[in-house]
Amino acid sequence: MQETKTIQKEITIAVAKTEEKPMLTSPDLKGHFGIYGGKYVPETLMSALYELESYYKKIKKDKSFWDEYNNLLKNYVGRPSPIFQAKRLAKYLGREDVKIFLKREDLNHTGAHKINNAIGQVLLALKMGKTRIIAETGAGQHGVATATACALLGVKCEIYMGRKDTIRQEMNVFRMKLCGATVIPVDSGTQTLKDAINDAIRDWVSNVTNTHYVIGSVVGPHPYPVIVRDFQSIIGKESRRQIKEVTGRLPDLIIACVGGGSNAMGIFYPFIKDKDVMMTGVEAAGEGLDTEHHSATLSLGRPGILHGTMSYLLQDNWGQVKGAHSVAPGLDYPGVGPEHSYFKDMQRIKYVAVNDEEALEGFKMLSELEGIIPALESSHAVYYLKKIINDLPENALILVNLSGRGDKDVATVSNIIK
Ligand SMILES: *Cc1c(COP(=O)(O)O)cnc(C)c1O
């Protein structure tokens, strides 16, 4: 306990020091965003991470790799995804003058943004000569995206999934199997996402020579947060071009939901240097921030280490990781990407939380008003509009990342609202 207090004090001092330095848009050579990030892994993984890092550095400058990747995004995923102006939503919220644009990641093949990263990483792994892909999945969205990418590119795929999640998300298990993947149920711990990640890491330690581990968000040890952000930043790059084309200017505010933080970092990152563009990440307040059942890592967590990276983390007084909760399965993670932690401390991005009930209202609102059924995760970002719309200046221009479609959530919602 004494030790924990000392560490906490050191972290507080380090955070204060970070804030005095100029803002970084890339991590330092060891993969730190200020005090966050890094590689906190067993020795056997260090060489695999160095291999990945040096290979990625090379590939980042390799035009033929990006041509191949962009070709798949276009002809397989269906990119660019459009931006759509939600006029009826703006009118319903009492502000017809405000332009709300939705970035339609829900229209991607497999129904969300996760495919952008899965295809990128599997392609990268094949270039590195790997013959086997593993991944973790919680709700199954990342598992389905990875299994899809592996079927497309013809490589063996094994997905770790908590036993409880395999039961709750039966349809996604079946989808992965249809795409030829093997699903390995995990019986340790709480039998959910964080245990699945632990087992995937253990597998990777023993099979690093032929195996690549596809991480599903901007989390994990360096260089993962950078690689995933780069693949997802296609969302922000397209949005930047599209919104300029349609309105002649950049948005005043960008809103995205935050689980691990990949769809948010993907849309935010290409605007990070535009000082006049404000950004808000919306976490899940679950049953309320005053309860134990939420996933508001940046709002209520403290810096700590989980799954190989230093970041904000939901933990108890003894530093043990707490369980997370959200009605949106994709937001249900006690950690968050290190780069988000950094931008929070730098006050470049604001982080707020929306609870289960509010998210359900966002879900219904967008379905009724625009005929777009959003994922429950994305519904958090949609509802946040209602909270702030009256504080916006006249003719404000807002961009909301609609990270995925809600078909996967229809059964859950119909059980709640009847
Ligand atoms: C997984 C998922 C999320 C949360 O993950 P991030 O890494 O925070 O983007 C959000 N929306 C959808 C639709 C998801 O499937």
Coordinates of C-alpha atoms in Angstrom, one line a residue, residues 30-33 35-42 45-46 49 194 197-198 201 204 213 215 218-225 304-311 313 321 333 335-338:
K30 CA 10.7 4.0 -26.7
G31 CA 7.0 4.4 -27.5
H32 CA 6.1 6.8 -24.7
F33 CA 3.4 9.5 -25.0
I35 CA 4.6 9.1 -19.2
Y36 CA 2.1 6.8 -21.0
G37 CA 2.6 3.9 -23.4
G38 CA 5.9 2.0 -23.4
K39 CA 6.5 -1.8 -23.4
Y40 CA 5.8 -3.5 -20.1
V41 CA 6.0 -7.1 -21.3
P42 CA 7.9 -10.3 -20.5
L45 CA 8.1 -10.6 -26.2
M46 CA 10.6 -7.8 -26.4
L49 CA 7.9 -6.1 -30.5
K194 CA -9.2 -9.0 -20.2
I197 CA -6.1 -10.8 -23.8
N198 CA -3.9 -12.5 -21.1
I201 CA -0.4 -12.8 -24.9
W204 CA 2.1 -15.1 -28.5
Y213 CA -1.0 -11.0 -32.6
I215 CA -4.7 -6.2 -31.2
V218 CA -5.1 1.6 -29.7
V219 CA -3.9 -0.3 -26.6
G220 CA -1.2 -2.7 -25.7
P221 CA 2.6 -2.3 -25.8
H222 CA 4.4 -0.1 -28.3
P223 CA 4.2 -0.1 -31.3
Y224 CA 0.6 -1.3 -31.3
P225 CA -1.1 2.0 -30.3
G304 CA -1.4 2.3 -14.1
I305 CA -0.1 -0.6 -16.2
L306 CA -2.3 -3.2 -18.0
H307 CA -1.6 -5.4 -20.9
G308 CA 1.8 -4.0 -21.5
T309 CA 1.1 -0.3 -21.5
M310 CA 0.9 2.6 -19.0
S311 CA -2.4 4.4 -19.2
L313 CA -7.0 2.5 -15.7
V321 CA -7.9 -3.8 -12.1
Y333 CA -12.8 -2.3 -21.0
G335 CA -8.1 0.4 -19.8
V336 CA -7.8 2.9 -22.6
G337 CA -5.1 3.9 -25.2
P338 CA -2.0 5.6 -23.9

